[in-house]
Every structure is written in C-alpha cells, then in structure tokens.
C-alpha positions as MATLAB code, in Angstrom:
seq = 'MIAAALVLLVAGVAPSLVATLRGSPIDRLTGLVLAGPAATLTLVLLAAVYRRPAYLDVALMLALLSAAGGLVYARFLGRTL';
ca = [
       5.954  140.546  153.737;
       4.037  143.723  154.445;
       1.364  141.818  156.348;
       4.035  140.334  158.607;
       5.463  143.788  159.283;
       1.986  145.086  160.098;
       1.372  142.217  162.511;
       4.686  142.885  164.238;
       3.946  146.593  164.599;
       0.473  145.955  165.987;
       1.949  143.388  168.349;
       4.383  146.067  169.487;
       1.549  148.431  170.343;
      -0.238  145.883  172.561;
       2.335  145.742  175.418;
       2.623  149.510  175.491;
      -1.150  149.824  175.758;
      -1.191  147.338  178.623;
       1.523  149.340  180.372;
      -0.441  152.527  179.773;
      -3.677  151.123  181.142;
      -2.275  149.183  184.118;
       0.794  150.317  185.888;
       2.519  152.895  187.962;
       2.656  156.458  186.613;
       6.196  155.910  185.319;
       5.090  152.747  183.490;
       2.169  154.645  182.011;
       4.470  157.359  180.715;
       6.757  154.727  179.191;
       3.796  153.019  177.542;
       2.585  156.334  176.150;
       5.989  157.191  174.745;
       6.374  153.743  173.155;
       2.852  153.586  171.720;
       3.210  156.812  169.724;
       5.953  155.761  167.297;
       4.597  152.224  166.955;
       1.132  153.509  166.037;
       2.667  156.082  163.687;
       4.699  153.414  161.889;
       1.600  151.241  161.633;
      -0.315  154.049  159.939;
       2.591  154.795  157.587;
       2.717  151.132  156.611;
      -1.039  151.103  156.021;
      -0.690  154.214  153.843;
       1.948  152.448  151.768;
      -0.095  149.262  151.423;
      -3.406  150.878  150.521;
      -1.824  153.833  148.674;
      -3.891  156.344  150.621;
      -2.060  159.626  151.287;
      -4.660  160.620  153.893;
      -3.226  157.987  156.232;
       0.115  159.786  156.067;
      -1.562  162.965  157.291;
      -3.080  161.069  160.206;
       0.297  159.490  160.992;
       1.996  162.897  160.996;
      -0.617  164.363  163.346;
      -0.367  161.319  165.613;
       3.418  161.691  165.799;
       3.144  165.361  166.743;
       0.354  164.855  169.253;
       1.915  161.801  170.894;
       5.173  163.680  171.470;
       3.285  166.624  172.940;
       1.119  164.305  175.032;
       4.187  162.643  176.502;
       5.630  166.005  177.484;
       2.384  167.144  179.094;
       2.022  163.878  180.996;
       5.636  164.108  182.196;
       5.054  167.650  183.406;
       1.994  166.640  185.431;
       3.825  163.576  186.692;
       6.668  165.775  187.899;
       4.224  167.796  189.982;
       2.829  164.766  191.760;
       6.151  163.104  192.588;
];
C-alpha cells in the first residue's frame, strides 16, 4: 500500500520536472510550484516508512524553500514580461 503511494507520488513529480526543464517561463513556474509539494509528500512518506525523523526535517526545509523559490521565480518572471 505504501509502496503504491510512493510510486504515485514519484510519478507525480516527473511531469512537473519535465515542465520545469522544457517549457515557457509560465510552464516552468507551474512545474516548480507543483514539484515542491509532491517532493515534500514523497519525503514525508519515506520518513513514515523508514521511521527516520531526519527525513521530516528535510521535507520541512524543502517545503519552505520551494515556496520561497516559487515566489522569487515569479518576481523575476514579472520583470521580464
């Protein structure tokens, strides 16, 4: 059950990474915003499976940094458009 959830979360990260790597600036911002929560949920699930609290710390930092990264990217995108 948990392995299936992990596969689905990782599969959810793949399209957002493709959009981030190849696409217009708006598509890249969308991919960045979608990849953050999916990667965070993947790390939280891994922390629950392996019972490693350090993964929760990494997931929390990723959530904070991905939100900040999206805001910074949107600000620079606003300057170029």
